[in-house]
Structures are given as C-alpha cells and as structure tokens.
XYZ file of C-alpha atoms in Angstrom:
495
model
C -142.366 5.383 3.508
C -141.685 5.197 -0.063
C -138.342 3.571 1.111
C -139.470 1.221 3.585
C -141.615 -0.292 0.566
C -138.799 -0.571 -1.744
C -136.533 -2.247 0.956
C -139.030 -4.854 2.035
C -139.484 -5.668 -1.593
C -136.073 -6.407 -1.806
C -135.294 -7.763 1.401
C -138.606 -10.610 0.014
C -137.138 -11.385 -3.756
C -133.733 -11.870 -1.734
C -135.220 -14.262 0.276
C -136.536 -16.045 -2.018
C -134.304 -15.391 -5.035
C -131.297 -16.564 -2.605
C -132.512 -20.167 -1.748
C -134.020 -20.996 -5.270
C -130.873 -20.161 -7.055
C -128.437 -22.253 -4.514
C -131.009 -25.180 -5.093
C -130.515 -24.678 -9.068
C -126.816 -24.217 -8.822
C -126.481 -27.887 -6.532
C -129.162 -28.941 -9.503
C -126.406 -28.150 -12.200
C -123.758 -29.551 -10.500
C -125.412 -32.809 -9.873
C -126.785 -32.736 -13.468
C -130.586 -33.644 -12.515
C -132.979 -32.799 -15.288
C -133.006 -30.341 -17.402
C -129.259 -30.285 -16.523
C -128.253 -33.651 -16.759
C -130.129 -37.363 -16.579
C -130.818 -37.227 -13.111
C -133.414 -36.835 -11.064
C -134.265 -35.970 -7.538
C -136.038 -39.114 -6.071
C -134.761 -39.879 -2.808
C -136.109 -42.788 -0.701
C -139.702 -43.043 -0.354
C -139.831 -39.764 -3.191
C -139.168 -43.084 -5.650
C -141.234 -45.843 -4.797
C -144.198 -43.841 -3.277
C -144.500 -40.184 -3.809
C -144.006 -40.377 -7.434
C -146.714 -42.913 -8.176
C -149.128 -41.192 -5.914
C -148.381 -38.070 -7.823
C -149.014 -39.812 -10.734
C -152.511 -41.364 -10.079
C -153.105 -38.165 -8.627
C -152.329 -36.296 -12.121
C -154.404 -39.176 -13.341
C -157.114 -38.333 -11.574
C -157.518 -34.518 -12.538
C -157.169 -35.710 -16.015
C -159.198 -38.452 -16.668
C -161.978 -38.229 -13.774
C -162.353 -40.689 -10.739
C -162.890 -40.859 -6.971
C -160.821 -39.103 -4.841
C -161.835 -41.879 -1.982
C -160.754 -45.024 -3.145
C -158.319 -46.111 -5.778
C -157.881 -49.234 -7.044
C -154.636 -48.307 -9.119
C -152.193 -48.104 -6.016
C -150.969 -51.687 -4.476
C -154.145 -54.207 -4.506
C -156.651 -51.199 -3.941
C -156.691 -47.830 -1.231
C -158.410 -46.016 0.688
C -157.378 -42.726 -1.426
C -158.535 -40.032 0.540
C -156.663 -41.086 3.982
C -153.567 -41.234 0.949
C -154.443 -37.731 -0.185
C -154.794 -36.146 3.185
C -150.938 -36.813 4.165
C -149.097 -37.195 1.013
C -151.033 -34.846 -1.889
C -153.374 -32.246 0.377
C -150.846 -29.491 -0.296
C -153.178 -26.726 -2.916
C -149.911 -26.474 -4.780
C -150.532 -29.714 -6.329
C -153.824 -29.015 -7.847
C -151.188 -27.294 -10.369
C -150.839 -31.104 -11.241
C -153.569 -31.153 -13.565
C -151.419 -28.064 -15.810
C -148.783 -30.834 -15.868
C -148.145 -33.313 -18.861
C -147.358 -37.298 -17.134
C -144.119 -37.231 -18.426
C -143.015 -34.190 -16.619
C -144.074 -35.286 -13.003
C -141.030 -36.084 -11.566
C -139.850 -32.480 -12.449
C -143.489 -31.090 -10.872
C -142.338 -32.763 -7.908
C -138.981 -31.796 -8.049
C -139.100 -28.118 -8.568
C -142.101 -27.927 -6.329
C -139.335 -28.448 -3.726
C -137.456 -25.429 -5.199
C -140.356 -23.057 -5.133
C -141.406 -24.256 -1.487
C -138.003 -23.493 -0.046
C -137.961 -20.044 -2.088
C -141.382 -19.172 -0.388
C -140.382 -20.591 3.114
C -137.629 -17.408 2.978
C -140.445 -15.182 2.322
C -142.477 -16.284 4.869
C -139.485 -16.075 7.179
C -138.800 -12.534 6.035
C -142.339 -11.616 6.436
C -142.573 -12.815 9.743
C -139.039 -10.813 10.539
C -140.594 -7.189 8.938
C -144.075 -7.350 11.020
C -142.949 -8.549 14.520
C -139.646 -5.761 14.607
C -139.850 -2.432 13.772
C -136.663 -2.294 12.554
C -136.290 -2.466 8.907
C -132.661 -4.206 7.915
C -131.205 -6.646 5.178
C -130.522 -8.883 8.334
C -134.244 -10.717 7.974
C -132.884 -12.093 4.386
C -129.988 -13.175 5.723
C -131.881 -14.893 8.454
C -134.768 -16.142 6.314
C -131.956 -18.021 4.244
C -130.640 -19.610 6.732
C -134.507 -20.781 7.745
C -135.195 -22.132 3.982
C -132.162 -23.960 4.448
C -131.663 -24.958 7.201
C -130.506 -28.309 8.597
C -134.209 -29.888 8.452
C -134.734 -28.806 4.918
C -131.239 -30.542 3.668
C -132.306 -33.945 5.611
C -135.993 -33.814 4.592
C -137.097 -31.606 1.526
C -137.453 -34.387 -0.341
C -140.936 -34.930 2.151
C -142.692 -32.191 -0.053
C -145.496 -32.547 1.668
C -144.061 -31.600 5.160
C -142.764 -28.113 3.385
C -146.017 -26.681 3.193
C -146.294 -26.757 7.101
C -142.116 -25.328 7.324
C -143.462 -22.415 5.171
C -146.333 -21.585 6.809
C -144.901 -22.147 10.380
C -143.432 -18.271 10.960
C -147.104 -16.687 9.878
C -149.125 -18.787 11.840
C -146.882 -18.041 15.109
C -147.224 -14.309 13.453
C -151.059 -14.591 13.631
C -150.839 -16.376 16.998
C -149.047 -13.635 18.625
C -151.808 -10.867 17.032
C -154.287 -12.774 18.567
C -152.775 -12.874 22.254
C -152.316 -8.934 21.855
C -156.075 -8.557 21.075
C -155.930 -7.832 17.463
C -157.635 -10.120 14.424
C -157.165 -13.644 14.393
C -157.748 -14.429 10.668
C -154.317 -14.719 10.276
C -153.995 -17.512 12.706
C -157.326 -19.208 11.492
C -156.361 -19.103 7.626
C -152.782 -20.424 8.082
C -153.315 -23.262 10.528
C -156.294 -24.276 8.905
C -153.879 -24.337 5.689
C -151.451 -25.996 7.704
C -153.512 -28.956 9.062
C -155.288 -29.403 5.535
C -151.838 -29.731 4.080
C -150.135 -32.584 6.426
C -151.752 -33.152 9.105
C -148.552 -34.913 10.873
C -146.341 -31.988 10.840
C -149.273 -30.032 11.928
C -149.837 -32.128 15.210
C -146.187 -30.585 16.254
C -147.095 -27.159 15.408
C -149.985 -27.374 17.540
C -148.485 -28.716 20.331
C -145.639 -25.955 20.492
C -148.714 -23.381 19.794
C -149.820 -24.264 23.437
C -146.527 -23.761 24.249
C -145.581 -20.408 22.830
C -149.159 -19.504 23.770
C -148.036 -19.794 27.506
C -144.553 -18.084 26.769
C -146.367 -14.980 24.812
C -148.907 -14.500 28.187
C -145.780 -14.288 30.407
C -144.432 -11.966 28.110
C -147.292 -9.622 27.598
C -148.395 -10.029 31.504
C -150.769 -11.886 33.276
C -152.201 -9.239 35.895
C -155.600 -8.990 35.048
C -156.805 -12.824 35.056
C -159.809 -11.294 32.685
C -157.441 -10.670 29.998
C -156.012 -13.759 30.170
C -159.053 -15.630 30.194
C -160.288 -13.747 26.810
C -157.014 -14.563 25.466
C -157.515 -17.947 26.205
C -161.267 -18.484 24.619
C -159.787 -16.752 21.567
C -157.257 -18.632 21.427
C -159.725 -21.942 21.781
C -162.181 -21.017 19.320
C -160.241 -19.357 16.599
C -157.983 -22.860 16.812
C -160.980 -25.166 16.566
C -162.253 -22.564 13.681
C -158.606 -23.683 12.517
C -159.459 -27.369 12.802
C -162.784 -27.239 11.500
C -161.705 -25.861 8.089
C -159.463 -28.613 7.603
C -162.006 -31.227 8.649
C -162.450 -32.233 5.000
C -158.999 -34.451 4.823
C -158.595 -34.393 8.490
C -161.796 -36.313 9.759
C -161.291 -39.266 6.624
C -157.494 -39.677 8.316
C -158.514 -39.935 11.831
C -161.205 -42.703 10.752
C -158.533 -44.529 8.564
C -156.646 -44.362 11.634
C -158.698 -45.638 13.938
C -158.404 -48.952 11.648
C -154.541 -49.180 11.576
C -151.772 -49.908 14.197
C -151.064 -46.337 15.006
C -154.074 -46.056 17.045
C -152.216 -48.246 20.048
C -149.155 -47.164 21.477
C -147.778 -47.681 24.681
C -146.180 -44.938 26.621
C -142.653 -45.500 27.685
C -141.957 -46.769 31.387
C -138.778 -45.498 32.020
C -137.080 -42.400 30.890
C -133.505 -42.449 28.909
C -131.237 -40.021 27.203
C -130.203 -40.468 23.571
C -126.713 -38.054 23.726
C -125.364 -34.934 25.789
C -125.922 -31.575 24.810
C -122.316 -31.139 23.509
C -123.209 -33.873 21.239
C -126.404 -32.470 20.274
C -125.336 -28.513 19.922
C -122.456 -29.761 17.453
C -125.121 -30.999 15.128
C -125.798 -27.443 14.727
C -122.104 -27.161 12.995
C -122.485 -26.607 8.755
C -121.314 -29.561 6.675
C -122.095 -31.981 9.145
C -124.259 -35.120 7.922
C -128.195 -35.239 8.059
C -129.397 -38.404 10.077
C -132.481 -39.851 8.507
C -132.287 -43.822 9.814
C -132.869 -44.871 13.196
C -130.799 -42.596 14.949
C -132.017 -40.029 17.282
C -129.677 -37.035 15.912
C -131.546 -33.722 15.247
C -130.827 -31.999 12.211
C -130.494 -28.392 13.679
C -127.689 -26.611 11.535
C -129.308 -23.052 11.803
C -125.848 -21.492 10.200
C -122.335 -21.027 11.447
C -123.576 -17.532 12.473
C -125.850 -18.324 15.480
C -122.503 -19.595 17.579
C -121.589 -15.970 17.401
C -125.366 -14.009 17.696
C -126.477 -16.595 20.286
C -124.587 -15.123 22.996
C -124.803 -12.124 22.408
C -128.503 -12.272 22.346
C -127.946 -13.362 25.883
C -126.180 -10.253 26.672
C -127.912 -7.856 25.043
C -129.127 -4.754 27.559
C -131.616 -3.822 25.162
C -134.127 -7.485 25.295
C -135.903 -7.994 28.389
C -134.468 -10.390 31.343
C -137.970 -11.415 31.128
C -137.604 -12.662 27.393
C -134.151 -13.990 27.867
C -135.354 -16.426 30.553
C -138.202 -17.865 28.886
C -136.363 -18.347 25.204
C -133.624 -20.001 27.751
C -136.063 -22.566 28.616
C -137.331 -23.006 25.219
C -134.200 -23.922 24.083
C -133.594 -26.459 27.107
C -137.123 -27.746 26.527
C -136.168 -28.347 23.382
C -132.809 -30.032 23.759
C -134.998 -32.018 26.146
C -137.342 -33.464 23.354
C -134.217 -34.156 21.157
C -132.574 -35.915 23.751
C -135.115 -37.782 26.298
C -137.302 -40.590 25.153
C -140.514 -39.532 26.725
C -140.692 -36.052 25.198
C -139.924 -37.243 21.594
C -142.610 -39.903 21.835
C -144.972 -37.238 22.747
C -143.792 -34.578 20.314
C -144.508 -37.360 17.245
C -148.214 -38.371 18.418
C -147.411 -40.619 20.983
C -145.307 -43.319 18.788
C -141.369 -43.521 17.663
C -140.877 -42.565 14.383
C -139.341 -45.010 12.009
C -136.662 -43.384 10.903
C -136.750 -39.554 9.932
C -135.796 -38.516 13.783
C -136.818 -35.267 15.573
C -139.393 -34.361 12.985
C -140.343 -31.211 14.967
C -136.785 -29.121 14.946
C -137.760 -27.325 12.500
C -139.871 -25.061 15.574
C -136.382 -24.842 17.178
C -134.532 -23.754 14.399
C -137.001 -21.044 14.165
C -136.694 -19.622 17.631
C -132.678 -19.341 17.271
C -132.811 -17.861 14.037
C -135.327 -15.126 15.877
C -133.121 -14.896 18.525
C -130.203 -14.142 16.452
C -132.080 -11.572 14.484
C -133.113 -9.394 17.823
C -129.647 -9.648 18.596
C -128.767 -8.371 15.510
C -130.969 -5.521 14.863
C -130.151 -4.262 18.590
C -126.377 -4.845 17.945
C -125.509 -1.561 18.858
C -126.199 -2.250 22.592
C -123.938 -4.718 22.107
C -120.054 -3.853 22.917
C -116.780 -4.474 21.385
C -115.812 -6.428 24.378
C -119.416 -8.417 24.345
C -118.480 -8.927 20.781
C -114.958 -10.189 21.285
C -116.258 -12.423 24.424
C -118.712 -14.411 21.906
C -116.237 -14.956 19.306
C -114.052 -16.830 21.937
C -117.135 -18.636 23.684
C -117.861 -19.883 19.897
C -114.261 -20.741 19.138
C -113.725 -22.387 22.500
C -117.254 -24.385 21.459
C -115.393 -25.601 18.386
C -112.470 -26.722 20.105
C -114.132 -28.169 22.690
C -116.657 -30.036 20.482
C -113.752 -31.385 18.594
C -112.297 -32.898 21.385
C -115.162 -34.218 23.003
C -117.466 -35.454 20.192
C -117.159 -38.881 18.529
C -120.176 -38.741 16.349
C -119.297 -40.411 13.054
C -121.613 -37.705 11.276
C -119.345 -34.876 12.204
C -115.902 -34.534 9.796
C -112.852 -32.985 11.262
C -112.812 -30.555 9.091
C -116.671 -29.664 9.865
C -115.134 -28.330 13.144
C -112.325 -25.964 11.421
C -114.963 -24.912 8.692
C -117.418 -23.339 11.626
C -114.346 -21.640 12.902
C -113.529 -19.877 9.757
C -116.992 -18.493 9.012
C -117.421 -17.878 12.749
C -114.149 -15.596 12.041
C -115.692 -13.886 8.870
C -119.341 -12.931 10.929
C -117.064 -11.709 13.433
C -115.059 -9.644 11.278
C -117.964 -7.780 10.129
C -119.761 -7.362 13.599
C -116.523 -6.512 14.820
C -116.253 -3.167 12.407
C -119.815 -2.297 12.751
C -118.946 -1.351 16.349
C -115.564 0.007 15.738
C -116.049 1.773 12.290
C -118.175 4.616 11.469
C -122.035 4.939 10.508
C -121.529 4.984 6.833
C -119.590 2.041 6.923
C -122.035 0.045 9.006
C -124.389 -0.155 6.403
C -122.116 -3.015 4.738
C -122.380 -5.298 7.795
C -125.686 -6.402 6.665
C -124.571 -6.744 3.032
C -121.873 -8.370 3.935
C -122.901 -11.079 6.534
C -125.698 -11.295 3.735
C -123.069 -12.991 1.620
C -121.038 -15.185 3.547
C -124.505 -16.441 4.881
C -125.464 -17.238 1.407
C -122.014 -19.377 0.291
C -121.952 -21.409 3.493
C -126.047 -22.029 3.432
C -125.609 -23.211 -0.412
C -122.223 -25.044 0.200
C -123.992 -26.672 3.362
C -126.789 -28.045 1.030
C -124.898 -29.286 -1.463
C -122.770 -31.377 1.022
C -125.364 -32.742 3.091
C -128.590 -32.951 0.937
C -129.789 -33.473 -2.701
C -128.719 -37.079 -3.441
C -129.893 -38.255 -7.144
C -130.629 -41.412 -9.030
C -130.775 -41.576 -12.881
C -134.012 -40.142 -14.437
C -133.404 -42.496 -17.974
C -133.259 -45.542 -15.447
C -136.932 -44.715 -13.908
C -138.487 -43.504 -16.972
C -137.758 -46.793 -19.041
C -138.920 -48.906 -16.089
C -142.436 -46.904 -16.274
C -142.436 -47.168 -19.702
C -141.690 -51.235 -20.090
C -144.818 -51.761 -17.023
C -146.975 -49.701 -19.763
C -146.389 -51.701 -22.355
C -146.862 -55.104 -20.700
C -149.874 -53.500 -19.109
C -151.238 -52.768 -22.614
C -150.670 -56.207 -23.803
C -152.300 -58.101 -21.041
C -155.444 -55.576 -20.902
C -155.640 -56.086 -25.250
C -156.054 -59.862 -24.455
C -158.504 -59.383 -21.295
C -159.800 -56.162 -20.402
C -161.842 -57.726 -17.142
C -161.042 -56.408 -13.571
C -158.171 -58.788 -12.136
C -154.783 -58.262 -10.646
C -151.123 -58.769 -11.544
C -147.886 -57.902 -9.732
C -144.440 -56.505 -11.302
C-alpha cells in the first residue's frame, strides 16, 4: 500500500514536472521573459487577451462593475467578456499580480495549466485501471502536449476545460456505475463556468460516451438504464445550474449578436481523406490555425505502434474494441464532413482555429494506447512485430500519398525513427526477462518526453518582443495623462 502511494506520487510530479519543464526549456531557447525580451503573445493573446487581463487586474484593484466597462473599445458589456475570456478561478490570482507583470501572469498561467492537465490525465489513468505503472506519465505527457495544446495554448481560457476534461469523463463513468456523482457535478460545473464554448463540445461528446459506457456496462434491465439516465439528467443540469452565474449573462448577450442565426448546411462535403487526416497525427508536423479544416491531432509518434495493438489485444473486450472503433470513425467524421463540424462548434463555422473539439479524440487514443499498454503482456512478439510494420508501412505510404504543405519530408522519416525506438523497448519487454521489463516503462518514459518537447518547440510557442509592447502601453499612458490633466470630463479618443 505504502508503495502504491509513493508511486502515484511520482507517477503525478512526473506528469506535471515533465510538461512544465519542456515549456521552460522552449522558453529559454526562444528567450521570452525572464530569459530574454520576448514575450508570448500570439494573435488575439496581443490585441485582446492582454488588455482584458489588464482591466480585469484593474478591476480587483481599484473597484468597479464586473457588468459593464467602459475602458474596452467605446464601452462593453463586461460580464458576457468575462464569462468566455477571464471566468477561469485561476485568474482571481490576478489581483496578487503587479500591472507590469501581466503579460508574464498570462504567460506562465499557460505553463502551470499544461503541468496540471498531465495530472489530471494521470489521475484519470490511476482510478479507471487497476494497474499501477509509469506508463500513465508517459501518456499524460503526451495529453498536456499534445497537438491541440501546441496550436492553441495560447487560448488560456480553453485550457481550463482540456484539464478538467479526463475527471469529468472520470466522474461521468462513476455515475453510470451507480456510485456518487459529485465528481461529475463539481467538474462540469467548473468546466462550463470557465468557457462556456469549449464546454458546449464536452457536453455534446458526454451524451455520446454516455451511450458508449451503457453498451459497455449492459443494458438488460431497462430499469437500470432508466436510473442511469435521470442521474445522468439531473446531476448535469445540477452541472449547469452552478455555472448559471456567467452562463445565463452570455446566452442573453447572445441572443443580441449574429451568432444567434445560423443556417444549417444543405449539402454535405468532405474536407480531406483519412490518409490525409491520420498523417496530421505525425510529430513535427505544422499546427493549422487559419481557415483550413486540418485537425491538430499529434497524440505522439507512439500511438502508430500501441494503436494496433490495442486492436489485437485478447485481453480488452470485442465489445470495447467495436465501440472505440466507431468513436474514432465518428470522429474522423466530424474532422472531415461539413455537417458534423458545424454541429460540433454550436451550429456555426468557426473562423479560423479549426476542429476545436480534438482535443476529446486525442483523449480516447491516448486511453486506448494505455490499455494496450498495461495489458502488453497478452500481446505477442509476432503482434508486436506486425504493428511495427503496419506503422512503418503507414509512414511510407503517407509519404507517398500526402501533399499537404503542413507535413515536411522529414516529418515522415522522424515518426519512423521514434516508431523504431518504442518498438525497441516493447520488443524486449516480451523477449527479455521480468527484471528487465521494468525499464520499458522508464524507458518509453523518455523518448516520449524528447519527441513531446522537440514537437512543441517546432510547431508552437511563436514570440514577439516584450520591450516593443511595453513602450507602446507606456507612450498611450502618458498621452492619456496629458489629455485627462487638461479635461478630466467623460469623452472618447482613439489611438
């Protein structure tokens, strides 16, 4: 027991430890504050989140509504503002931070997010398996960064819902099985109070997996199932109804804005082919955030080997094999089709910032991979060898049949070599003996941890100079001092 408590509390500070220190290593090689004179701002990070951030810090400071704001363009409705860019808790630690440190609040707020998004990964690994192995750190890595968190950590607010993702589905699957749902309440209700856009995906794929976990636990007794399904109707409006203090001003704000119409597509199309679309899971290959459909679905070089296998593993159920099949089909589906992606993001396109709800997908592979993993020993040398050529064959195939500008040659080559180095090690823990088993683990652990870190510092963390942004602020201050000493009334001005 003793043990079991010592491992898990490493198996967490890896997973966390792991992703924070790759972010702080890309940090010192692109030189962004305290390192250097640059700063993380990427996009809309510049021109909107830090200024919202900072009438936010304002705010807490100095007093002042928290439902309108006249500080932010020619006046705002500031609580429709606050419930989808600054609802996260975390930034109530705002008001511990001095104005001319907010950039780096925002910044490392990112850092700490991803480190926690591991250890809710991990968590979620420990309590659904019995088995207790290094492989959930290795896994939970790969989750904080993943493909979706190297094209969009920069949208801090959408990493509260990423983190809290794996315990909610953890609570969800509690409740089907008849145990407490205050899991499930507390961390959807967190969810949905923190961004309540991201949240509107989770809840759709919660009525999925809530169909998927019935079929999976049986549906014989239609009595069970119905409790199962008022539980799982009232302890999601409970959900709901503790976020109703930023979620009902947004749906009224809303109701007054263009997204309120849409119009459902007539006719359905396909964006790209699944070859296209499972190469995007290669490492090193670049994010798409313009107006491109591409999902950004690396999940690690690691999942072309445990993928199959998972597939072919005696030990999981045929049962459980066929419906995380569909899954995955349903969910190159909504990458690919237009009708399913207008759906998944509330019934309109997005503008940019495609397939905003792969980060569910990457989930259920990286699960996938793990239950291959920890059952591994059902798994035979031939099974072993017969995934390693599947994924090689994928990356020769791929290379030949892709075109997409986003992939590199050498992205192709790359996956082949670490595909080689997690078969190396899965390939001795079936031929080698107990004792030296206990280094497969360890050492898929640390090839996992290069390529995730080299991944993210090839396709994410872009910078812009800190001095630059800083003296820009600081010049608006000044004339903004000298016009309000010569008239202190209520009138406007632009930049």
């Amino acid at each position: 027991m003793e043990r079991d408590v010592k491992q898990g509390r490493n198996a967490y500070w890896i997973s966390f430890i792991i992703p924070v220190v790759a972010m702080l290593l890309i940090f010192i090689f692109r030189g962004i504050f305290p390192f250097g004179e640059e700063t993380f701002l990427r996009t809309d990070m510049y021109h909107q989140y830090a200024p919202f951030f900072s009438e936010f810090q304002y705010k807490l400071h100095h007093g002042g509504s928290l439902l309108y704001s006249w500080d932010v363009g020619l006046g705002i409705n500031f609580s429709a503002l606050y419930a989808y860019y600054l609802a996260s808790p975390l930034n109530w630690l705002l008001f511990l931070c001095p104005k001319g440190l907010i950039l780096e609040f925002m910044t490392y707020m990112i850092v700490v997010k991803i480190g926690l998004t591991g250890v809710s990964m991990c968590y979620y690994l420990r309590q659904r398996f019995p088995e207790r192995t290094l492989g959930c750190s290795f896994i939970a890595i790969l989750y904080a960064l993943s493909g979706y968190i190297s094209a969009y950590s920069w949208n801090l607010m959408w990493l509260d819902c990423i983190l809290l993702f794996p315990l909610i589905l953890l609570g969800l699957e509690r409740l089907v099985r008849g145990e407490s749902g205050m899991l499930y309440v507390i961390t959807l209700g967190l969810s949905i109070l923190s961004n309540y856009y991201i949240s509107i995906m989770t809840c759709i794929f919660l009525v999925i997996y809530f169909i998927c976990l019935n079929v999976l636990e049986g549906m014989e007794r239609l009595r069970v199932v119905g409790i199962r399904i008022l539980r799982f109707a009232l302890y999601s409006l409970i959900a709901g109804g503790l976020a109703a203090v930023t979620l009902l001003p947004e749906i009224f704000a809303l109701q007054m804005t263009a997204s309120s119409d849409f119009t459902f597509p007539q006719t359905a199309t396909q964006y790209f082919t699944i070859i296209d679309m499972f190469a995007r899971q290669m490492p090193f290959v670049e994010t798409e955030q313009g107006l491109d459909h591409w999902p950004n679905i690396y999940a690690g070089a690691l999942i072309f080997l445990l993928l199959p296998l998972y597939f072919m593993n005696r030990k999981i159920s045929i049962r459980e094999k066929v419906v995380q099949g569909l899954l995955m089909v349903f969910f190159y589906l909504s990458f690919s089709v237009n009708i399913l992606n207008f759906i998944w993001h509330g019934f309109h396109y997005p503008n940019s910032l495609p397939c905003r709800q792969s980060f569910i997908y990457i989930f259920l592979i990286l699960v996938m991979c793990y239950e291959a993993f920890i059952h591994r020993a059902a798994s035979t040398v031939r099974e072993v060898n017969a995934s390693f050529g599947m994924a090689i064959a994928f990356c020769l195939l791929a290379q030949k049949l892709v075109t997409d500008d986003a992939i590199h040659f050498s992205a192709f080559y790359l996956t082949a070599l670490f595909v080689l180095l997690y078969y190396y090690f899965m390939y001795t823990d079936r031929t080698r003996t107990a004792d030296a088993r206990r280094w497969t683990a360890f050492g898929i652990l640390l090839v996992v941890s290069v390529e995730a870190t080299l991944n993210m510092a090839v396709t994410s963390v872009t910078t812009t100079s800190r001095t630059a942004y800083v003296r820009d602020n600081e010049d608006v201050e000044k004339l903004v001092e000298a016009v309000r000493a010569e008239d202190p009334g209520f009138y406007r001005f632009e930049k």
